[in-house]
Coordinates of C-alpha atoms in Angstrom, one line a residue:
M1 CA -0.2 -0.1 0.0
K2 CA 2.6 2.5 0.9
N3 CA 4.4 1.7 -1.8
I4 CA 1.6 2.2 -4.1
W5 CA 0.9 6.1 -2.7
A6 CA 4.8 7.0 -3.1
L7 CA 4.1 6.2 -7.1
L8 CA 1.2 8.5 -7.4
I9 CA 2.3 10.8 -5.5
C10 CA 5.8 10.7 -8.4
T11 CA 3.8 10.7 -11.3
V12 CA 1.8 13.8 -9.6
I13 CA 4.9 16.0 -8.2
F14 CA 7.2 15.1 -11.2
P15 CA 4.9 16.3 -13.7
V16 CA 4.9 19.3 -11.9
L17 CA 8.5 19.8 -11.1
V18 CA 9.4 19.3 -14.9
T19 CA 6.3 21.8 -16.2
G20 CA 8.5 24.4 -13.1
C21 CA 11.8 23.9 -14.2
S22 CA 10.1 24.7 -17.4
E23 CA 8.7 27.5 -16.8
I24 CA 12.0 29.1 -15.1
D25 CA 13.7 28.9 -17.6
N26 CA 11.8 30.2 -20.5
K27 CA 11.5 32.7 -17.8
A28 CA 14.8 33.1 -17.4
L29 CA 15.0 33.3 -21.6
S30 CA 12.9 35.9 -21.7
D31 CA 14.6 37.5 -19.1
S32 CA 17.9 37.6 -20.7
K33 CA 16.4 38.7 -24.5
N34 CA 14.6 41.8 -22.2
E35 CA 18.1 42.4 -20.4
N36 CA 19.5 43.2 -23.9
K37 CA 16.8 44.5 -24.8
V38 CA 16.8 49.0 -25.5
T39 CA 14.3 51.4 -24.7
I40 CA 15.5 54.6 -26.0
K41 CA 13.1 57.9 -25.7
F42 CA 12.4 60.3 -28.2
H43 CA 11.4 63.7 -27.8
S44 CA 9.7 65.3 -31.0
H45 CA 7.9 68.0 -31.8
G46 CA 6.1 66.6 -35.0
N47 CA 2.6 64.8 -34.8
E48 CA 1.0 61.2 -36.1
K49 CA -0.8 63.3 -38.6
S50 CA 2.7 64.8 -40.0
Y51 CA 5.1 62.1 -39.7
N52 CA 3.2 59.1 -39.7
W53 CA 5.5 58.4 -36.7
K54 CA 3.2 54.4 -35.7
N55 CA 4.2 52.9 -39.3
T56 CA 8.1 54.2 -38.8
I57 CA 8.5 53.2 -35.6
D58 CA 7.5 50.3 -36.1
A59 CA 9.4 48.9 -38.9
F60 CA 12.8 50.0 -37.2
E61 CA 11.7 48.1 -34.3
K62 CA 11.2 45.1 -37.0
K63 CA 14.6 46.2 -38.1
Y64 CA 16.6 46.4 -35.2
P65 CA 14.0 44.0 -32.4
N66 CA 16.5 45.3 -29.7
I67 CA 15.7 48.4 -29.7
D68 CA 12.6 50.3 -28.2
V69 CA 11.8 53.4 -29.5
E70 CA 9.1 55.2 -27.0
L71 CA 8.5 58.8 -28.6
V72 CA 7.1 62.1 -26.8
I73 CA 5.3 64.2 -29.4
L74 CA 6.1 67.6 -27.5
S75 CA 2.9 69.2 -29.3
E76 CA 0.3 67.6 -30.5
K77 CA -0.9 70.5 -33.1
G78 CA 2.4 70.7 -34.2
D79 CA 3.8 74.0 -32.6
T80 CA 7.6 74.3 -31.9
Q81 CA 8.3 77.2 -29.9
E82 CA 5.6 74.8 -27.6
A83 CA 7.5 71.5 -28.1
T84 CA 11.0 73.9 -27.4
K85 CA 9.5 75.7 -23.7
K86 CA 8.8 71.4 -23.0
L87 CA 11.9 70.0 -23.9
D88 CA 13.5 72.3 -21.8
L89 CA 11.4 71.4 -19.0
A90 CA 11.7 67.7 -19.7
A91 CA 16.2 68.1 -19.6
A92 CA 15.6 70.1 -17.1
S93 CA 13.7 68.3 -14.6
G94 CA 16.6 65.2 -15.8
E95 CA 14.2 63.7 -17.9
Q96 CA 15.7 59.9 -19.5
M97 CA 16.1 61.5 -23.1
D98 CA 17.9 59.5 -25.8
V99 CA 16.9 61.5 -29.6
I100 CA 16.3 64.6 -29.9
M101 CA 14.9 66.3 -32.4
F102 CA 15.2 69.5 -33.4
S103 CA 12.9 71.9 -35.7
E104 CA 15.3 74.5 -36.9
S105 CA 19.1 75.5 -37.0
A106 CA 18.2 78.3 -34.0
S107 CA 17.3 76.2 -31.5
Y108 CA 19.7 73.3 -32.6
S109 CA 23.1 75.2 -32.3
Q110 CA 21.7 76.8 -29.2
R111 CA 20.9 73.8 -27.3
V112 CA 24.6 72.3 -29.0
S113 CA 25.8 75.6 -26.6
M114 CA 24.1 74.9 -23.3
G115 CA 25.3 71.1 -23.7
M116 CA 22.2 68.9 -24.1
V117 CA 23.9 67.1 -26.6
A118 CA 26.1 64.5 -27.8
P119 CA 28.9 64.9 -30.9
L120 CA 28.2 61.6 -33.5
D121 CA 31.8 61.9 -35.0
E122 CA 33.0 59.0 -33.4
F123 CA 29.8 57.4 -34.7
I124 CA 30.2 59.1 -38.6
K125 CA 34.4 57.8 -38.1
K126 CA 32.8 54.0 -37.0
E127 CA 30.6 54.2 -39.7
G128 CA 33.2 55.6 -42.7
Y129 CA 31.2 58.3 -44.0
K130 CA 31.7 61.8 -45.0
V131 CA 28.7 64.0 -44.1
S132 CA 29.0 66.6 -46.5
E133 CA 28.6 64.0 -49.3
E134 CA 25.8 61.7 -47.7
Y135 CA 23.3 64.4 -46.7
K136 CA 22.0 67.7 -48.7
V137 CA 21.9 70.2 -45.6
D138 CA 25.0 71.2 -43.0
T139 CA 24.7 70.5 -39.7
E140 CA 28.4 71.4 -38.4
I141 CA 29.1 73.4 -35.7
N142 CA 32.7 74.6 -34.9
G143 CA 34.5 71.3 -36.7
K144 CA 31.8 69.1 -35.1
Y145 CA 28.6 66.8 -35.7
Y146 CA 25.5 66.9 -33.0
A147 CA 23.2 66.2 -35.8
L148 CA 22.2 64.6 -39.3
P149 CA 19.2 65.9 -40.7
G150 CA 15.6 64.2 -41.2
K151 CA 13.5 66.1 -44.0
F152 CA 14.0 68.5 -46.5
N153 CA 12.9 71.6 -47.0
P154 CA 14.3 74.0 -49.9
W155 CA 12.8 77.3 -50.5
Y156 CA 11.4 78.0 -53.8
V157 CA 9.6 80.4 -55.9
L158 CA 5.8 79.4 -56.2
L159 CA 4.4 80.3 -59.9
N160 CA 0.8 81.2 -61.2
K161 CA 1.6 79.6 -64.3
D162 CA -1.4 81.3 -66.4
H163 CA -0.1 84.6 -64.8
L164 CA 3.3 83.1 -66.7
D165 CA 1.6 82.3 -70.0
A166 CA -0.3 85.6 -69.8
A167 CA 3.1 87.1 -69.3
G168 CA 4.6 85.0 -72.1
L169 CA 7.2 84.3 -69.9
K170 CA 8.8 81.0 -69.9
I171 CA 9.1 78.4 -67.0
P172 CA 12.6 79.4 -64.8
K173 CA 14.9 76.9 -64.2
D174 CA 17.7 78.7 -63.4
W175 CA 17.5 82.8 -62.7
T176 CA 18.9 85.9 -60.7
W177 CA 17.2 88.4 -58.7
D178 CA 17.2 90.9 -61.4
E179 CA 15.3 88.1 -64.1
F180 CA 12.9 87.5 -61.1
M181 CA 12.5 91.2 -60.1
E182 CA 12.0 91.9 -64.0
Y183 CA 9.3 88.8 -63.9
A184 CA 7.1 90.3 -61.3
K185 CA 6.7 93.6 -63.4
A186 CA 5.7 92.0 -66.1
M187 CA 3.3 89.7 -64.2
T188 CA 2.2 92.9 -62.0
R189 CA -1.2 93.3 -64.6
D190 CA -5.4 92.9 -64.6
G191 CA -4.9 93.8 -61.0
H192 CA -2.7 91.4 -59.2
Y193 CA 0.9 92.0 -58.0
G194 CA 3.8 90.0 -59.5
T195 CA 4.7 88.9 -56.2
Y196 CA 4.1 88.9 -52.0
F197 CA 6.8 88.5 -49.2
H198 CA 5.1 87.2 -46.1
G199 CA 8.0 89.3 -44.3
P200 CA 10.2 90.0 -42.1
Q201 CA 6.7 90.8 -39.6
N202 CA 7.2 91.7 -35.9
G203 CA 10.5 90.3 -35.6
S204 CA 9.9 87.4 -37.4
W205 CA 10.0 86.1 -41.4
M206 CA 13.1 87.3 -41.6
E207 CA 14.1 85.1 -44.2
Y208 CA 12.6 87.9 -46.8
L209 CA 15.8 90.4 -45.1
R210 CA 18.1 88.3 -46.5
L211 CA 17.0 87.1 -49.9
A212 CA 20.4 88.1 -51.8
L213 CA 22.8 86.6 -48.2
A214 CA 20.3 83.8 -48.4
S215 CA 21.8 83.1 -51.9
E216 CA 25.2 82.1 -51.2
A217 CA 27.4 79.2 -49.8
E218 CA 28.1 81.0 -47.0
K219 CA 27.7 83.4 -44.8
T220 CA 23.8 84.1 -45.3
E221 CA 23.2 85.6 -41.7
F222 CA 22.6 89.2 -40.3
T223 CA 25.5 87.7 -38.2
T224 CA 28.8 86.0 -38.2
D225 CA 31.1 82.9 -37.1
D226 CA 32.5 84.9 -35.3
G227 CA 30.1 86.7 -33.6
N228 CA 29.9 89.9 -35.1
S229 CA 27.6 91.7 -37.3
N230 CA 27.3 90.7 -41.1
L231 CA 25.3 94.4 -42.2
N232 CA 28.0 95.6 -44.1
H233 CA 27.8 93.0 -46.5
S234 CA 27.0 93.9 -50.3
L235 CA 24.0 91.5 -50.6
F236 CA 22.7 92.6 -47.3
K237 CA 21.9 96.3 -49.1
K238 CA 21.3 94.3 -52.3
T239 CA 18.1 92.5 -50.8
L240 CA 17.2 96.1 -49.2
E241 CA 17.3 97.4 -52.5
I242 CA 15.6 94.7 -54.3
R243 CA 13.0 95.4 -52.0
V244 CA 12.8 98.8 -52.3
K245 CA 12.8 98.7 -56.1
M246 CA 10.0 96.7 -56.6
E247 CA 7.6 98.0 -54.3
K248 CA 8.6 101.4 -54.6
A249 CA 9.6 102.1 -58.5
D250 CA 8.4 98.8 -60.4
Q251 CA 5.5 98.8 -58.0
S252 CA 5.2 95.1 -59.0
A253 CA 5.0 93.5 -55.1
V254 CA 2.3 93.5 -53.1
P255 CA 2.9 96.5 -50.6
Y256 CA 4.3 96.5 -46.9
A257 CA 2.1 98.5 -44.9
D258 CA -1.0 96.0 -47.3
I259 CA 0.5 93.2 -44.9
L260 CA 0.5 94.9 -41.8
T261 CA -2.7 96.7 -41.8
N262 CA -4.7 94.2 -43.3
K263 CA -2.9 90.8 -41.9
L264 CA -1.8 89.3 -45.4
N265 CA -1.7 86.1 -45.3
Y266 CA 0.9 84.2 -48.1
R267 CA -1.0 81.2 -49.0
E268 CA -4.9 83.4 -49.6
Q269 CA -2.6 85.7 -51.7
F270 CA -1.5 83.3 -53.6
F271 CA -3.9 80.8 -54.2
N272 CA -6.3 84.3 -54.7
Q273 CA -4.3 85.2 -57.4
A274 CA -4.5 88.1 -55.9
A275 CA 0.1 87.6 -55.8
S276 CA 1.4 85.8 -59.3
S277 CA 4.3 84.3 -56.9
I278 CA 5.8 84.5 -53.7
I279 CA 8.7 82.6 -51.9
I280 CA 8.3 80.6 -49.6
G281 CA 9.6 77.0 -48.3
S282 CA 8.8 73.6 -49.6
W283 CA 6.2 72.7 -46.7
M284 CA 3.8 73.7 -49.1
N285 CA 4.3 71.2 -51.3
S286 CA 1.6 69.5 -49.6
E287 CA -0.8 72.5 -50.6
L288 CA 0.3 72.6 -53.5
G289 CA -3.4 71.4 -55.0
G290 CA -5.2 73.3 -53.1
T291 CA -7.0 72.0 -49.8
E292 CA -10.5 72.8 -48.2
I293 CA -9.7 76.9 -47.0
N294 CA -7.5 77.1 -50.7
P295 CA -8.5 75.5 -53.4
L296 CA -6.4 75.6 -56.3
N297 CA -8.5 77.4 -59.3
F298 CA -4.8 77.9 -61.6
N299 CA -2.1 75.8 -62.7
I300 CA 1.4 76.0 -61.0
T301 CA 4.8 75.4 -61.6
V302 CA 7.7 76.2 -59.5
A303 CA 10.9 78.2 -59.9
P304 CA 14.4 77.5 -58.0
F305 CA 15.4 80.6 -55.0
P306 CA 17.1 82.7 -57.5
K307 CA 20.7 83.2 -57.4
N308 CA 23.0 86.4 -56.9
D309 CA 24.6 86.1 -61.1
K310 CA 24.6 84.5 -63.7
A311 CA 27.7 82.5 -63.3
D312 CA 27.2 81.7 -59.5
I313 CA 26.4 78.1 -58.7
G314 CA 22.9 77.9 -58.1
G315 CA 20.7 75.7 -55.5
Y316 CA 21.2 77.5 -53.0
T317 CA 18.5 78.6 -50.5
P318 CA 17.5 78.1 -47.3
V319 CA 16.0 74.7 -46.3
T320 CA 14.5 73.5 -43.1
T321 CA 14.8 70.3 -42.1
D322 CA 14.8 68.0 -38.3
Y323 CA 18.3 67.6 -36.8
M324 CA 18.3 65.0 -35.1
A325 CA 20.3 64.9 -32.2
I326 CA 21.8 62.7 -29.4
A327 CA 21.0 63.4 -25.9
A328 CA 24.7 64.4 -24.1
K329 CA 23.0 62.2 -20.8
S330 CA 21.5 59.2 -22.7
E331 CA 22.8 56.0 -21.3
H332 CA 22.3 54.6 -24.5
K333 CA 23.7 57.2 -27.4
K334 CA 24.9 53.6 -29.7
E335 CA 21.2 52.9 -29.7
A336 CA 19.7 55.9 -30.2
Y337 CA 22.8 56.6 -33.1
T338 CA 21.4 53.4 -35.1
F339 CA 17.5 54.9 -34.6
I340 CA 18.8 58.5 -35.8
R341 CA 21.0 57.1 -38.9
W342 CA 18.2 54.6 -39.9
Y343 CA 15.2 57.6 -39.7
T344 CA 18.0 60.1 -41.8
T345 CA 18.0 57.6 -44.9
E346 CA 15.6 54.8 -45.1
G347 CA 14.0 55.5 -42.4
Q348 CA 12.5 59.0 -44.3
I349 CA 10.9 56.5 -46.8
I350 CA 9.4 54.2 -45.1
Q351 CA 7.6 57.7 -44.0
G352 CA 7.1 59.2 -46.9
K353 CA 5.8 62.8 -45.3
N354 CA 8.4 64.6 -46.5
V355 CA 11.6 65.0 -49.3
P356 CA 14.2 63.9 -47.4
S357 CA 17.8 64.7 -47.1
W358 CA 19.5 61.4 -47.4
N359 CA 21.6 62.0 -51.3
K360 CA 20.7 58.4 -51.8
V361 CA 17.4 58.5 -52.3
S362 CA 17.2 57.6 -56.0
D363 CA 14.8 59.6 -58.3
R364 CA 12.3 56.7 -58.4
E365 CA 11.4 57.4 -54.5
L366 CA 11.6 60.4 -55.3
T367 CA 8.6 60.4 -57.4
K368 CA 7.2 57.7 -55.3
I369 CA 6.9 60.5 -52.1
I370 CA 6.2 63.8 -54.5
D371 CA 3.1 61.6 -55.7
K372 CA 1.8 60.4 -52.6
I373 CA 2.3 64.3 -51.3
L374 CA 0.5 66.0 -54.2
G375 CA -2.0 63.0 -54.1
G376 CA -3.5 64.2 -51.1
T377 CA -4.3 67.6 -52.3
K378 CA -7.6 68.6 -54.7
N379 CA -6.3 69.0 -57.5
P380 CA -2.3 67.5 -58.1
E381 CA -2.9 67.6 -62.0
R382 CA -2.5 71.4 -62.0
I383 CA 0.8 71.5 -60.7
D384 CA 4.4 71.1 -62.4
E385 CA 5.1 67.8 -60.9
D386 CA 8.3 67.8 -63.6
S387 CA 10.1 71.4 -61.8
L388 CA 8.9 70.4 -59.1
I389 CA 11.3 68.0 -58.9
H390 CA 13.5 69.6 -60.8
V391 CA 13.8 72.4 -57.7
L392 CA 13.6 70.1 -55.2
T393 CA 16.5 67.7 -56.5
N394 CA 19.3 70.5 -57.6
S395 CA 18.5 72.5 -54.2
K396 CA 21.3 72.5 -51.4
S397 CA 22.0 74.3 -48.0
S398 CA 24.5 76.9 -47.4
K399 CA 27.3 76.5 -44.2
I400 CA 25.5 76.4 -41.0
I401 CA 26.0 79.7 -38.8
S402 CA 25.7 79.1 -35.1
P403 CA 22.9 82.0 -33.5
V404 CA 24.0 84.1 -31.1
P405 CA 22.4 85.4 -28.3
N406 CA 19.6 88.1 -28.1
Q407 CA 19.2 87.0 -31.4
A408 CA 14.9 87.8 -31.2
E409 CA 16.8 91.3 -29.8
I410 CA 18.5 91.7 -33.5
Y411 CA 15.6 90.5 -34.9
K412 CA 13.4 93.7 -34.0
V413 CA 16.3 95.9 -34.4
L414 CA 16.3 95.3 -38.6
N415 CA 12.3 94.4 -38.6
E416 CA 12.4 98.3 -36.5
E417 CA 15.0 100.0 -39.1
Y418 CA 13.3 97.9 -42.3
E419 CA 10.0 99.7 -41.7
K420 CA 11.6 102.9 -41.3
L421 CA 12.9 102.7 -44.7
I422 CA 9.7 100.9 -46.8
F423 CA 7.4 103.3 -45.0
G424 CA 10.3 106.8 -46.6
E425 CA 11.5 107.6 -43.2
Q426 CA 15.0 106.9 -44.0
N427 CA 17.3 105.9 -46.6
I428 CA 19.1 102.2 -47.8
D429 CA 22.2 103.8 -46.8
R430 CA 21.0 105.5 -43.3
T431 CA 18.9 102.0 -43.0
I432 CA 22.5 100.1 -43.2
E433 CA 24.7 102.2 -40.8
V434 CA 21.8 102.7 -38.1
S435 CA 21.0 99.0 -38.4
Q436 CA 25.0 98.5 -38.2
E437 CA 24.7 100.2 -35.3
R438 CA 21.9 99.2 -32.8
V439 CA 22.8 95.2 -33.7
Q440 CA 26.9 95.6 -33.0
E441 CA 26.5 96.9 -29.5
I442 CA 23.5 94.1 -29.0
L443 CA 26.7 91.5 -30.0
N444 CA 28.9 93.8 -28.1
N445 CA 27.2 93.8 -24.5
N446 CA 26.6 89.8 -25.2
K447 CA 30.1 89.3 -25.6

């Protein structure tokens, strides 16, 4: 009888022990896998609608199963100012940060100077490529790379093709600022202006005060790399001459007073055909075929950002991108770099929302991306897609110049002096003289 009970006990207990051991082994294996798995936190200003994050991150995690990406959207409405404030707050509170996305060069370079981000040179050297050959956008600061560029949004000239045809003008493939002015003058007819400049306004949209400067490969800002004023540059003067000539002499640009008084918007000015052209960033790609708010009732073509002289190398233009950086305090820098490098290359193609900065995107892939972007608009058939692709393919960014402290104060000064010029209170030479004095004083006070 004892032997029977012993046999029964062994029969019951043995499978339990085996199952228990098996469960322990499986748990150990799972724990081992989890130990090798790293979660990186990615702080971004971009929302899901604009960046297709779910599909993009899913694709990355499928390719790199040992890395989980935890997305932190800093502004659900895509407000970059709100995002920057929340980013700084997260950094100050000691929150885990691994990958950081900056929306523009000033925010990026300021956080570099604050020590918020880590250099990527070690990873780049190990992989063996040159950033200048690999990407269209320059991200170098003081001889080091602290970010890789994501999207590529160069500025270009949008033209009303119907107005162009009515004036007997050809689509510009390579042109100068003088030719741009001639085109605008020729299209100023039938109750509309040849062009519309959306800035400067309240110290913002300052690209419109450095038009000729922005056509160059370097020294394109109001200040220099060594923190001095660049307002004595001949191309700053040329920009002022362009603005005054077009508004006062040619009367081909919407008057600055009207912009302020009527709170005009560049989208409405162009889509309502009040202006035949606008110089603007290619974030407009997703709206070119018209939207519910701004339907398209005419044909559109695209021209490159004008250059200064016929002999100049063309294609230089203001460019906006997403600067993908590694947080200086990240404990997972290798994994963060893996994500950044993937995202700024094949990840851009998978995301399918923007033109990539990556130079190795094929013509077929670029066309596919453009087709998808334009296909989301109301009337893509009205867009000259060939000209758009030509411009995007041949555009390039200038050398980045680090912003200076109190840059907003400098912008405000330049805005004030420009208004004195355009309202006839002072001439161009006086505008440059006073601007130079005031800006240099601000710079000196911050040294």
